[in-house]
Structure formats: structure tokens, C-alpha cells
Coordinates of C-alpha atoms in Angstrom, one line a residue:
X1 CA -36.7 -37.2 51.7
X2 CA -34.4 -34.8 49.5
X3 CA -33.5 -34.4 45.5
X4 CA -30.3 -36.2 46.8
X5 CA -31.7 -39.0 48.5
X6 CA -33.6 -39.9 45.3
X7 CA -30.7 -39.5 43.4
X8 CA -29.0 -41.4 45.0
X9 CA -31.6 -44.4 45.3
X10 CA -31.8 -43.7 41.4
X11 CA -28.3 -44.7 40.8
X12 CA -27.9 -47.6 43.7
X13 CA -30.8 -49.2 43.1
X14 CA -31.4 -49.1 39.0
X15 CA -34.0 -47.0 38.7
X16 CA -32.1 -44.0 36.4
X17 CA -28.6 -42.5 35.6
X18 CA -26.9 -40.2 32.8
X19 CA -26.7 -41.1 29.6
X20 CA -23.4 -41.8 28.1
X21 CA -21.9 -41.4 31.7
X22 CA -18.7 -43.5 30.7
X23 CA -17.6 -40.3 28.3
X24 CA -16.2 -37.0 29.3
X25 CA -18.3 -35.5 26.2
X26 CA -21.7 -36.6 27.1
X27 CA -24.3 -33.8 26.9
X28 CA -26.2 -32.4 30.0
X29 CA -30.0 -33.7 29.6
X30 CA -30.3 -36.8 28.6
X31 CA -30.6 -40.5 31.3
X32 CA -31.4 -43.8 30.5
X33 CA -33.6 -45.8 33.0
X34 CA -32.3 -49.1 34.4
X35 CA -34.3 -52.0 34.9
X36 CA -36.6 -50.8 38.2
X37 CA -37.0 -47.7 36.4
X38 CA -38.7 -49.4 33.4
X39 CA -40.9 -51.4 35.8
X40 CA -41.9 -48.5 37.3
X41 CA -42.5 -46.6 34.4
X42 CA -44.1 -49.3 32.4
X43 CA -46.7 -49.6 35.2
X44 CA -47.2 -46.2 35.6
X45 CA -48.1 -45.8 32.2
X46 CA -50.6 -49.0 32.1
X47 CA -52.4 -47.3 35.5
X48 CA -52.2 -43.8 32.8
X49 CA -54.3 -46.1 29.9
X50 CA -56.6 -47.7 33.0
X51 CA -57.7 -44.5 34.7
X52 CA -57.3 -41.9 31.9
X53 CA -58.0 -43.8 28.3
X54 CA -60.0 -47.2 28.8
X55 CA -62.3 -44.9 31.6
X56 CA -63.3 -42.2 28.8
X57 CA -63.2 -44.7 25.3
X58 CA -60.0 -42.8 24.2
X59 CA -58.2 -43.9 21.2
X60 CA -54.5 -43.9 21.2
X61 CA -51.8 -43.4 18.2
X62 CA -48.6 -43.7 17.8
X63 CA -46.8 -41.1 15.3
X64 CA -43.4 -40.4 14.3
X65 CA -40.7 -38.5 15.8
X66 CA -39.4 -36.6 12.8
X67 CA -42.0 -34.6 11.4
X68 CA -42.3 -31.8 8.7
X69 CA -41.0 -27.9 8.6
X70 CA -44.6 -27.6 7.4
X71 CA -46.4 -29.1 10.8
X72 CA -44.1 -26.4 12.9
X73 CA -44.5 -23.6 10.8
X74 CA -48.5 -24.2 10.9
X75 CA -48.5 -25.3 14.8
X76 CA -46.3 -21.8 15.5
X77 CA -43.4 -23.6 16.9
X78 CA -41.0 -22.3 14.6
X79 CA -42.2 -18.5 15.4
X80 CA -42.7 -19.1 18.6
X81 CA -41.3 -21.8 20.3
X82 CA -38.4 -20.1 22.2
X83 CA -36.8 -19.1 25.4
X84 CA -35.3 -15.9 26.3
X85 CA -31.2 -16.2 26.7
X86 CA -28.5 -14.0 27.7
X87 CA -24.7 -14.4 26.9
X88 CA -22.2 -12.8 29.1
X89 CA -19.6 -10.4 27.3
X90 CA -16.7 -11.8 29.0
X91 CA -16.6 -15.1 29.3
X92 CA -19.7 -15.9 26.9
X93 CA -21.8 -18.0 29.2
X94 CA -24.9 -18.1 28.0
X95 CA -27.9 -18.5 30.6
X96 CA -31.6 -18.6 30.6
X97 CA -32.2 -15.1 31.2
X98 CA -35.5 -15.9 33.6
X99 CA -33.5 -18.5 35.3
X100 CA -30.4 -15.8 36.1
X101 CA -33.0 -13.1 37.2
X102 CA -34.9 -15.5 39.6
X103 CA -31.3 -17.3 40.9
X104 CA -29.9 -13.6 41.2
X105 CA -32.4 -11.5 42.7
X106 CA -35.5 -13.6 43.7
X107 CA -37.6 -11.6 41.3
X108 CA -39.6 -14.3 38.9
X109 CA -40.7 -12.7 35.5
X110 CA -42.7 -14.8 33.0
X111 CA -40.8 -16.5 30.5
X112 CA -42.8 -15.2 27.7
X113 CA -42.3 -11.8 28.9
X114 CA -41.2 -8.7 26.2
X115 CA -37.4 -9.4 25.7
X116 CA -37.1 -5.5 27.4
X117 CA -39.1 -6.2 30.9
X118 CA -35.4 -9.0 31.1
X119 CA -32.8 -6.2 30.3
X120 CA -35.1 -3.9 32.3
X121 CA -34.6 -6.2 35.5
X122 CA -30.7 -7.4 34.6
X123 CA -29.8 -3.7 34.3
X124 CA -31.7 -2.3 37.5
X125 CA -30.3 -5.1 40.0
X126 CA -27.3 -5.2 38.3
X127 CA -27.5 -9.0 37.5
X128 CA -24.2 -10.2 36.7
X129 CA -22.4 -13.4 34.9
X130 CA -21.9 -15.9 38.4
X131 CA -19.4 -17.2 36.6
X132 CA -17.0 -14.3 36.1
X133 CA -18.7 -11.6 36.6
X134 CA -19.4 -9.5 33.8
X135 CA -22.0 -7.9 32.2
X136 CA -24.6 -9.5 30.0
X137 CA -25.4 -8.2 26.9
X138 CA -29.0 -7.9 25.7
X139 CA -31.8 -10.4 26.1
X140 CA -32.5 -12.9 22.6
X141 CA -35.1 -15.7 22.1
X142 CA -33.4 -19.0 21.4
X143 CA -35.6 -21.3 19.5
X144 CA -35.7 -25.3 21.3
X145 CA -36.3 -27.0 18.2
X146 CA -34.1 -29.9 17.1
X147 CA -33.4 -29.7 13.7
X148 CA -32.9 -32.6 11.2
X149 CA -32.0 -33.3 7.7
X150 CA -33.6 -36.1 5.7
X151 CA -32.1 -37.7 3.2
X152 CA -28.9 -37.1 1.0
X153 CA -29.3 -33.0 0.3
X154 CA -30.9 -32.7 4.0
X155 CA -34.6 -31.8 3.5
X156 CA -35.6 -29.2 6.4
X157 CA -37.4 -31.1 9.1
X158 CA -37.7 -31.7 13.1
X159 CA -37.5 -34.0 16.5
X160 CA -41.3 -33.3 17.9
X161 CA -41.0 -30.6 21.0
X162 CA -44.5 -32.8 21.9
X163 CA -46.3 -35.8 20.7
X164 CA -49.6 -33.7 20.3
X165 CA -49.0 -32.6 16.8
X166 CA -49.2 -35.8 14.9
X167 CA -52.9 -35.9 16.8
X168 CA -53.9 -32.6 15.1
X169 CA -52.4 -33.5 11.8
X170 CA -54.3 -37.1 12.1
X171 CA -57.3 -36.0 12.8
X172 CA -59.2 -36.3 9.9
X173 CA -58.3 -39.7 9.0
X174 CA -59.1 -41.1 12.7
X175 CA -62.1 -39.2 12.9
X176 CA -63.1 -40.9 9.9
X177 CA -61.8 -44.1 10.1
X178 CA -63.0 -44.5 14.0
X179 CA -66.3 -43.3 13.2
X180 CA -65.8 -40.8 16.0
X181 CA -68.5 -39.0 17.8
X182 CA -67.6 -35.4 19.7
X183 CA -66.1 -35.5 22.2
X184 CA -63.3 -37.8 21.7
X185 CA -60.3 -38.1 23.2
X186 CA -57.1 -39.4 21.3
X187 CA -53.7 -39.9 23.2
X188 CA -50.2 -40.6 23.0
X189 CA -47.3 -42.0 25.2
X190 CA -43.8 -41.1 23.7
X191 CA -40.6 -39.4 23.7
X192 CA -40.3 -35.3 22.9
X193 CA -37.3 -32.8 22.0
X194 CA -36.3 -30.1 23.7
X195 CA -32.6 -28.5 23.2
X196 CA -32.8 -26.7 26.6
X197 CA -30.4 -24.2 27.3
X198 CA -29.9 -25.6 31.1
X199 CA -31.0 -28.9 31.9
X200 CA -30.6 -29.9 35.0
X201 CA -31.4 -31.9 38.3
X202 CA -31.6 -35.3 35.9
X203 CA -35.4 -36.1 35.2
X204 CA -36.9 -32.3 36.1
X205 CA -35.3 -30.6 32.8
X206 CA -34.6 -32.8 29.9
X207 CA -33.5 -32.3 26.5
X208 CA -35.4 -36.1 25.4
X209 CA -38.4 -36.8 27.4
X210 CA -41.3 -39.0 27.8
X211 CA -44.9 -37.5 27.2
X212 CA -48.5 -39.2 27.8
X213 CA -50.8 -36.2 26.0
X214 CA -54.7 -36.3 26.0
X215 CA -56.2 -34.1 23.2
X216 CA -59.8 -34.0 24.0
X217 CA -61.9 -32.5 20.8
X218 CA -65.3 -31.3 21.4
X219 CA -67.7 -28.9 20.8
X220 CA -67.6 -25.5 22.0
X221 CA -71.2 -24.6 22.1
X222 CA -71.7 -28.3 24.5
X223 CA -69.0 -27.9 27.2
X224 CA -71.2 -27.9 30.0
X225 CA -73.5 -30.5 28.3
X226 CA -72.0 -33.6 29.5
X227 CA -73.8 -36.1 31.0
X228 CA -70.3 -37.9 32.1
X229 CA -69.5 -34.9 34.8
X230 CA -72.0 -36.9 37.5
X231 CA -69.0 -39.1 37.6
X232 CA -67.3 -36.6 39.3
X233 CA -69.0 -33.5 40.5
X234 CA -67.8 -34.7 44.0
X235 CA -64.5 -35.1 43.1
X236 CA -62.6 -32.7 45.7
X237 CA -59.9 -30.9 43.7
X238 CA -57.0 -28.3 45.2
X239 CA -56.8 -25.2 42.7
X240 CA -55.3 -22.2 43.7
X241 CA -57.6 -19.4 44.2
X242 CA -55.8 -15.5 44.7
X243 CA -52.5 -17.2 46.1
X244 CA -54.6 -20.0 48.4
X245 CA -55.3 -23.3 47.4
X246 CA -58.6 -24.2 48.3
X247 CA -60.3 -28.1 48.5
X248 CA -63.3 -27.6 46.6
X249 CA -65.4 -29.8 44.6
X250 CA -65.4 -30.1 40.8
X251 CA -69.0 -28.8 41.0
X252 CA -68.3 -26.3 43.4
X253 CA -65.7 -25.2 41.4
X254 CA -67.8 -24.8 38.7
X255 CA -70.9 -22.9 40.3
X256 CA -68.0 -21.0 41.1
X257 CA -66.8 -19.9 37.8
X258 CA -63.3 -21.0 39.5
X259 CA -62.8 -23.3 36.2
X260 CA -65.5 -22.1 33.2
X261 CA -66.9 -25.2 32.5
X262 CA -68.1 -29.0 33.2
X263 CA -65.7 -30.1 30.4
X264 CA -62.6 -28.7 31.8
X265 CA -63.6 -29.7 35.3
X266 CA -64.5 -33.0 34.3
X267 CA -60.7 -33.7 33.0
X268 CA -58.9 -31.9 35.8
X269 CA -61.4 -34.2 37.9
X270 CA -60.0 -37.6 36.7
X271 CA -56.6 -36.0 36.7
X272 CA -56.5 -36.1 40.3
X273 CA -57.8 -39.4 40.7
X274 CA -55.4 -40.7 38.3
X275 CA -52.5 -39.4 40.7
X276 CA -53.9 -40.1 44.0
X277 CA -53.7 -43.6 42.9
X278 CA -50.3 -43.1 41.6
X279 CA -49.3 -42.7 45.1
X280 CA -49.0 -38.9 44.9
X281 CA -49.6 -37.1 48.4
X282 CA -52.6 -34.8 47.2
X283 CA -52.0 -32.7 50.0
X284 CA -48.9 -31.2 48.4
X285 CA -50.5 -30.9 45.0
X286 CA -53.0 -28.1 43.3
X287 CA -54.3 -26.5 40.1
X288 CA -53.0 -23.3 39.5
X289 CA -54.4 -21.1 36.5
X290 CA -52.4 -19.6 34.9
X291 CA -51.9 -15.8 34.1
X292 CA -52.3 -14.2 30.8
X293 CA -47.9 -13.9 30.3
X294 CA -47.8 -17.7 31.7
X295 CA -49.7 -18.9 29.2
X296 CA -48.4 -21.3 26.1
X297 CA -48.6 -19.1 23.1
X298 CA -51.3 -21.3 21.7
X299 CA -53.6 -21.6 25.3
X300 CA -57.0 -19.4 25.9
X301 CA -57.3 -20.7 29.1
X302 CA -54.5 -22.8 30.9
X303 CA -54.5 -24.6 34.4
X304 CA -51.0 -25.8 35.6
X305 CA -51.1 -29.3 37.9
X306 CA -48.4 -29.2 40.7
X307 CA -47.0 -30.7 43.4
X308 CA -44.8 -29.7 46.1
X309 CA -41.4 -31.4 46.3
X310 CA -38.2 -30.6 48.0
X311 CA -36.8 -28.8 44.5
X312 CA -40.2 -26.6 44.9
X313 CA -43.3 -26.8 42.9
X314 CA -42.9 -28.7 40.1
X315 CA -45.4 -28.7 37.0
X316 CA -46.6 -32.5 36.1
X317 CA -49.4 -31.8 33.5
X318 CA -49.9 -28.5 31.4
X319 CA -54.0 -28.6 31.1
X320 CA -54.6 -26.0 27.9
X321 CA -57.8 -25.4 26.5
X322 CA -56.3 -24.9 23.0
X323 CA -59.9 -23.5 21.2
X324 CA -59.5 -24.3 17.5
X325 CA -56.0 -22.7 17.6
X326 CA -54.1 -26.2 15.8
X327 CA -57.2 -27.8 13.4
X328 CA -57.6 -23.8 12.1
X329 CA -53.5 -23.6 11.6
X330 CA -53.3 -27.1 10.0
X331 CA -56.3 -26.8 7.8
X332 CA -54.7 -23.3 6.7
X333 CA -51.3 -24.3 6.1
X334 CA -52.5 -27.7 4.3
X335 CA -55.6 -26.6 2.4
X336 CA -57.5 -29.6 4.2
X337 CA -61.4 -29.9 5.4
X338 CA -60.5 -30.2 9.6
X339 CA -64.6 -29.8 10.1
X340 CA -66.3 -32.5 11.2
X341 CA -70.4 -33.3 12.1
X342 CA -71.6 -33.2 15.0
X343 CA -75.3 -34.6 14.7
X344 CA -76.2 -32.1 12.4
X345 CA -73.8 -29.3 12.7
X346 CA -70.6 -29.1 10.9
X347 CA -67.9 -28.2 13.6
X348 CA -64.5 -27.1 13.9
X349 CA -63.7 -28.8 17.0
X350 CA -62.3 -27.0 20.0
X351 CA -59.4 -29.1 21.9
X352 CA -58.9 -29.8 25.8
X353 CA -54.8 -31.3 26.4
X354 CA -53.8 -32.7 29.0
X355 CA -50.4 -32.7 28.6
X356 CA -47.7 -34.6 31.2
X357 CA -45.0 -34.7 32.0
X358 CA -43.9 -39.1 32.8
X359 CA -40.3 -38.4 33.9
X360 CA -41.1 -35.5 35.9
X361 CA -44.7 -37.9 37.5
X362 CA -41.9 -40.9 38.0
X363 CA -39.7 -38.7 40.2
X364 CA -42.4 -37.2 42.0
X365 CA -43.8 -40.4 42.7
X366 CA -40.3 -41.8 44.4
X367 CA -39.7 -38.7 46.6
X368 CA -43.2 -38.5 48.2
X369 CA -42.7 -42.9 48.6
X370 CA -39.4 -42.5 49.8
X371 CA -38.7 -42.6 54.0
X372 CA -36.6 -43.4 56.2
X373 CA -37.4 -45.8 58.9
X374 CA -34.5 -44.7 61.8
X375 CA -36.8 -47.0 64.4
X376 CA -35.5 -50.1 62.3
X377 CA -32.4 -48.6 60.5
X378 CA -34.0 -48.7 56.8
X379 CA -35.2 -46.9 54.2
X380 CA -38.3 -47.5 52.3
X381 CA -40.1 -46.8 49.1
X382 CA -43.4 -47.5 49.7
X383 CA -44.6 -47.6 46.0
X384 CA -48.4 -48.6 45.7
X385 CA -47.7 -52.5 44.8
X386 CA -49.4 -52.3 41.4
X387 CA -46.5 -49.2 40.6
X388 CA -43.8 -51.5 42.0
X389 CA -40.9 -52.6 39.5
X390 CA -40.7 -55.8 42.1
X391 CA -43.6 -57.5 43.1
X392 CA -42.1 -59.5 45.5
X393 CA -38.9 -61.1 46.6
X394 CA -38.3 -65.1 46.9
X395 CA -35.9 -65.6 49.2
X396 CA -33.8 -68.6 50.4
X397 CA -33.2 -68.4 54.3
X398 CA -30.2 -70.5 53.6
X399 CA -28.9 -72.6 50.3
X400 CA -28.4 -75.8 51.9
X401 CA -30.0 -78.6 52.8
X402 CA -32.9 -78.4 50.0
X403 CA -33.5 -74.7 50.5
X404 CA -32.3 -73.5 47.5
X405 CA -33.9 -76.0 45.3
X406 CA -37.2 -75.8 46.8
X407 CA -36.9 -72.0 46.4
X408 CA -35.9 -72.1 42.8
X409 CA -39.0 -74.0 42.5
X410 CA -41.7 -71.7 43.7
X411 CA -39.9 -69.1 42.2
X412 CA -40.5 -70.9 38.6
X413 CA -44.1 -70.9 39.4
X414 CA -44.6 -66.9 40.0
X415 CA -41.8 -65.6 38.0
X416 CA -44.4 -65.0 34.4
X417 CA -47.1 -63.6 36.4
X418 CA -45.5 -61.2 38.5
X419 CA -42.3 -59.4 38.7
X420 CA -40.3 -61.7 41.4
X421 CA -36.5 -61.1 42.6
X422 CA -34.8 -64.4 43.7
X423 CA -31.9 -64.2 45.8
X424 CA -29.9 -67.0 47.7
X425 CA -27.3 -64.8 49.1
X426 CA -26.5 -62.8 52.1
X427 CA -28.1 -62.3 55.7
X428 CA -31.9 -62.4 55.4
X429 CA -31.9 -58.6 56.9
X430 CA -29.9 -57.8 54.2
X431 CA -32.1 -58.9 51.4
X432 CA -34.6 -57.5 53.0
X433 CA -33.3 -54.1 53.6
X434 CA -32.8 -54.3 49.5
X435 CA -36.2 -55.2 48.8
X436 CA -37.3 -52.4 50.8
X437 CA -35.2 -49.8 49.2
X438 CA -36.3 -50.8 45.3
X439 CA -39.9 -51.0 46.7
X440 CA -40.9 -54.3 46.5
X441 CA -44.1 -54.8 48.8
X442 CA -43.3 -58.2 50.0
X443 CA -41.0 -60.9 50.4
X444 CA -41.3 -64.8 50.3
X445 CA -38.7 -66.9 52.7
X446 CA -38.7 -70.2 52.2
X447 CA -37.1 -72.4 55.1
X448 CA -36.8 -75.9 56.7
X449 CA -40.3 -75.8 58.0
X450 CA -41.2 -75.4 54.4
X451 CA -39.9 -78.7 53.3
X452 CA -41.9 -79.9 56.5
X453 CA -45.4 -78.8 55.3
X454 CA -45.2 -76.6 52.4
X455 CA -45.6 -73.1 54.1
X456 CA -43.7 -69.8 53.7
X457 CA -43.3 -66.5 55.2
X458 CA -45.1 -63.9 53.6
X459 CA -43.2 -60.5 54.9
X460 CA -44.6 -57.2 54.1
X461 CA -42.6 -54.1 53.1
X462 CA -44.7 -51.3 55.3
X463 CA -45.9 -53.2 58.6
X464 CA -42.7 -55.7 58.6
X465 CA -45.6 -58.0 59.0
X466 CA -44.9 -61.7 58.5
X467 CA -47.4 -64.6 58.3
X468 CA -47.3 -68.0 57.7
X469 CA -49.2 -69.1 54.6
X470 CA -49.5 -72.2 52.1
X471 CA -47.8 -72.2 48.3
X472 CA -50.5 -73.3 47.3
X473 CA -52.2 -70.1 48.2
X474 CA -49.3 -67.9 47.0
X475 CA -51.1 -66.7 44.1
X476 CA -54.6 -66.2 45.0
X477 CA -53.0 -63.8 48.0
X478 CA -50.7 -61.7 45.1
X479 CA -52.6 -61.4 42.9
X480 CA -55.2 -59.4 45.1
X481 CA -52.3 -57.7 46.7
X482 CA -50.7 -56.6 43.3
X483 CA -54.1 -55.8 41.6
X484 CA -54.4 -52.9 39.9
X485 CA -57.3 -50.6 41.2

């Protein structure tokens, strides 16, 4: 299925639309998500905790959105945290100059590139303004930072551009307070700013995001001392290797020298466990490294995860192995002690991120589920059940004659365990037909021969399956069906 099929399940079926939609001034890059879109997300993000945090004894925060000048200015955000822009002369459109050089002539140049190598490019294949055009002038850096002032004479501060830095700048508290041991993993689920030049195609580019970061702190002289990496040694991962992905173990990978050490390939390990459950086709997914331009300005070594869609490859989780680049800038800038023992060595921890991307995951996640079943004139999301915003559907066959009450009834029963949809109305095709589109995995129908010996049918999204089972066994059968791996 296409960008446009999602989108348009997205808005017909409650799962996400534009922000502010109802107002001719509403600003590019921001949506809201309706109520299967929270389900969705909100079970996305408990499978996140399951397989991610509770697996490795991660702790997780929660830290503000507004955050000092000073944080920036130590983190390198304020130096460096920008995109290269061009304006046109004429009409003064103003474009992301890597975007208008790849839309224009196919060529694709780093975004971190030297502001000349763009001009350089613009000026030899006479890249011009698509919306008039004319000329561009010369190539600037635009910083993405959201600026805020606090308080009556507006005290210099800033929207987060990504939850990570309240991790840094807590370190030394929940090192201390959790009695912490190397390595440690702390996370964070919450919303980031970004003042994009061009968002665009609604979740893949947004100015206010959702972000689930892992910042793994360790030792550098142990990363290939973990006893852990057993777990997953046989783990097969795709990573890109000179332009072909290859399936290759995590240990294979290792003995390699494809990734540099057990700790990395431990995380990019359970990373691709974590989305295969997801319901991610792992097929059209793989670990690119990333080259020395493509790198974050704060990354030694960097390993993109990304999946094939119908937009292209799209980056889901930005894997940085960050050395002691934010703990060494903090402790700087705020004349803290960011060391901490490690049996009997005093260490400046090293960090691991894994940084994703939820909205970008969530949309993913509904164009490799989506099909279209032409044999029985449907479409279907087949989320894995445990992802699905609707568990299942109880459905009336008709409201008369006791059906309806009876329904109401076993609906009452369910309803606070699992996410049910009643509905009494319209053809029984129908209903089903909607359950099948918001990717509910089954249905209940409740009918005359129900009243006659307390069975339903039990229909199920994939197969179209239906069997006969007792209420009384209703639960027992969901709650395996629903489980969470």
C-alpha cells in the first residue's frame, strides 16, 4: 500500500490528522492523533518499555520541555544545530538547499556538507527556484531551535530539539540516587522541537514530535566485556555493507569488525527484535553506517536503522555512539564532577543512544500492515493484536428481540480489560469491513442461538475464520490472543 492509502486510513479511520485543520493559518508540521492513533501508540510504546527497558534494568525519566540557554550552548546545539537554506532572489522562497539539489538534479550531498560544495552544485546544474524560477542566492545555515522567553523580561531559553539532554544533565543525581552500576541505560518517551524549514508528508517531518531515546553509559575500556551479548550473538541483523545489505549475525558481525564492538552490537541486536515484533517486515529494513559528512556533529561512530517504504528509506532510530562528547561538555560548561566509579576506577562514562523516531515507527508500522484484500473486497490492517488500538469488536447481529441487551451485556464484562468496539448498527459486513480497516483482530457477534445456549461467534480479522465458542470462555481465549510477547 501507498503514502496515500495510509493517509487516507489516517483521517477515515482516527488514527491522525493536521493540527488546527479548521483554520486557514495553521502551520505545516504539526497533527494530532485521534483516538486509534493513541491506542496504537500507547501500545507501541508499552511493547518499547517490555522489550527495550524492563529486558536491560533501564531506568526511565521524565524531564522538561523548556530547558536552559546554558544546556544548548554546552550540548553544541546552539553552534551547531542547523540546516543549510537557500532563499530565491525573486520571489524569496526559501528551501532546504539539500532538499532542492536532490529534487532538482538527483544529486544527494550530505546535509552537513561545507556551505560551498551547495552553491558549488546549485551553480553547475543551474538549480533554479520551482516556484518562479529565479536564481538562488548563496547557501546559509538556519538554526532549528525554538526559542522561548521565561518570565516577564523573557529570560533566553529553549523547546528541547531531543529528550536526551535532560539525561546528560541528570546524570549525576540518578547515578547517585539509583546506586547505578556501568552500564546503565536511562530512557525517555516524550515530545521534541524542531522548526523545520519544510515539513512535510504529515508524520515523516515534524516540527513537534514524539521521541523514545536510550542513552546507554558505559565504560570504554569494557565494551566487548559483556556477559549479556550471549543473549544475542545469534541474533541475525541486516546492515549494509559497501552498498549491500547483508543478513549476518550480531557475532558475525562482530568477528567481522562490520560494527566495533559487543556493546554496540548488543543494542542494535535487541533493536531489531524489538521491531520485528512491532510488526515491521524485516526484510525491507537494515543498518546503515554512516559516513564521516553523515554523521551528527556530536557521533564518533553512527549506524542509521531503516526501512523501506513507499516514500523511500526512511530513518526510525539514529544509533550514535556519542564517547564522552555530552558528560565532558556539561561538566565543562557547569563546573560539575560527571565521573563516576566503576569498581575501582573513576570513569567518565562513554554513551551508546538509541534514538527513535515514534511517529515516524507508528507510520511505518501501518503501511507495511496495510493490504488490500480484492478476493473479498476489503482492506486490512493486520496490526499484531497486542499493537491494535481495538482489541475486538462486540457486535449485535440485529437489535431486536433481546440481541441488543444481551450484547450490551457481555460487552460490560470485557470492556476494562481490553479495548472493545460495540456497535448495533448496520449490515454485519459492514461492521466488519470497519473492524478490519482500524485493525481490530477479531469480532464477537452475538445472535439468537446465543440467547439459546450462551455461545458467540468469534471472527478473526486475517483468516475470516469464525468459530463457535462459550462467554464464558471469552476471556481466557483473548487474553492469550491479545497477550503481549
Amino acid at each position: 500500500m501507498k503514502y496515500d492509502d495510509v493517509m487516507k486510513l489516517a483521517l477515515e479511520r482516527g488514527f491522525y490528522f493536521p493540527s488546527c485543520e479548521v483554520y486557514s493559518d495553521a502551520q505545516a508540521g504539526f497533527w494530532e492523533y485521534g483516538p486509534a492513533g493513541v491506542g496504537l501508540k500507547n501500545k507501541f510504546i508499552e511493547l518499547w518499555r517490555r522489550e527495550l527497558i524492563r529486558r536491560d534494568k533501564m531506568i526511565e525519566v521524565d524531564g522538561s520541555q523548556i530547558m536552559s540557554k546554558s544546556v544548548f550552548e554546552a550540548s553544541g546545539h546552539l553552534a551547531s544545530f542547523a540546516d543549510p537554506i537557500v532563499r530565491c532572489t525573486k520571489c524569496k522562497s526559501t528551501y532546504r538547499a539539500d532538499k532542492i539539489i536532490v529534487d532538482a538534479t538527483k544529486t544527494v550531498i550530505p546535509e552537513s556538507a561545507g556551505l560551498d560544495e551547495f552553491d558549488k552544485v546549485i551553480t553547475e546544474k543551474n538549480v533554479k527556484c520551482p516556484k518562479c524560477n529565479g536564481d538562488f542566492g548563496s547557501t546559509k545555515k538556519f538554526n532549528m531551535m525554538f526559542q522561548v522567553g521565561i518570565g516577564p523580561e523573557g529570560e533566553e531559553a529553549y523547546l528541547r530539539p531531543e529528550t536526551c539532554q535532560s539525561i546528560f544533565v541528570d546524570f549525576p543525581r540518578l547515578f547517585k540516587t539509583m546506586r547505578g552500576k556501568l552500564p546503565l541505560g536511562i530512557a525517555q518517551i516524550g515530545k521534541s522541537f524542531r522548526n523545520e524549514i519544510a515539513p512535510r508528508q504529515s508524520l515523516l517531518r515534524l516540527r513537534e514530535f514524539y521521541q523514545a531515546e536510550i542513552e546507554v553509559f558505559c565504560n570504554p575500556a569494557r565494551l566487548n566485556d559483556l556477559d549479556k551479548f550471549s543473549e544475542i550473538e545469534n541474533t541475525k541483523i541486516p546492515i549494509q555493507v559497501d552498498n549491500e545489505v547483508k543478513i549476518m549475525t550480531c557475532k558475525e558481525a562482530v568477528d567481522s569488525k562490520i560494527i566495533p564492538n559487543k556493546f554496540v552490537a548488543y543494542y542494535l541486536g535487541i533493536l531489531i527484535e524489538f521491531y520485528e515484533k512491532a510488526g515491521i517486515d524485516i526484510q525491507k529494513s537494515r543498518f546503515r553506517k554512516l559516513e564521516e559528512k553523515e554523521k551528527a556533529f556530536y557521533a564518533e561512530v553512527a549506524f542509521d536503522f531503516e526501512v523501506e517504504t513507499t516514500t523511500g528509506w526512511l530513518e526510525l532510530v539514529a544509533c550514535n555512539y556519542r564517547a564522552d562528547y555530552d558528560l565532558s561538555g556539561h561538566a565543562t560548561k557547569s563546573k560539575e564532577k560527571f565521573e563516576v566509579m566503576d569498581n575501582d576506577e573513576k570513569v567518565l562514562p562513554h554513551v551508546f543512544e538509541l534514538s527513535m523516531g515514534i511517529d515516524r515507527s507508528l507510520y511505518t508500522i501501518l503501511e507495511h500492515s496495510l493490504r488490500e484484500d480484492k478476493e473479498n473486497d476489503r482492506t486490512v490492517l493486520s496490526l499484531k493484536p497486542y499493537l491494535s488500538p481495538i482489541h475486538v469488536g462486540v457486535l449485535s447481529l440485529v437489535k431486536k428481540d433481546g440481541l441488543a441487551e444481551k450484547t450490551d451485556e457481555i460487552y460490560l464484562k470485557i470492556k476494562r480489560k481490553y479495548d472493545v468496539f460495540l456497535d448495533h448498527s448496520g449490515a454485519i459486513g459492514r461492521r466488519y469491513r470497519r473492524l478490519d480497516e482500524v485493525g481490530a483482530p477479531y469480532a464477537i457477534t452475538i445472535d439468537h442461538q446465543t440467547l439459546q445456549d450462551d455461545t458467540v461467534t468469534l471472527r478473526m480479522r486475517d483468516s475470516m475464520e469464525q468459530n463457535r465458542i462459550k462467554v464464558s470462555e471469552l476471556d481466557e481465549i483473548l487474553s492469550k490472543k491479545t497477550a503481549f510477547p
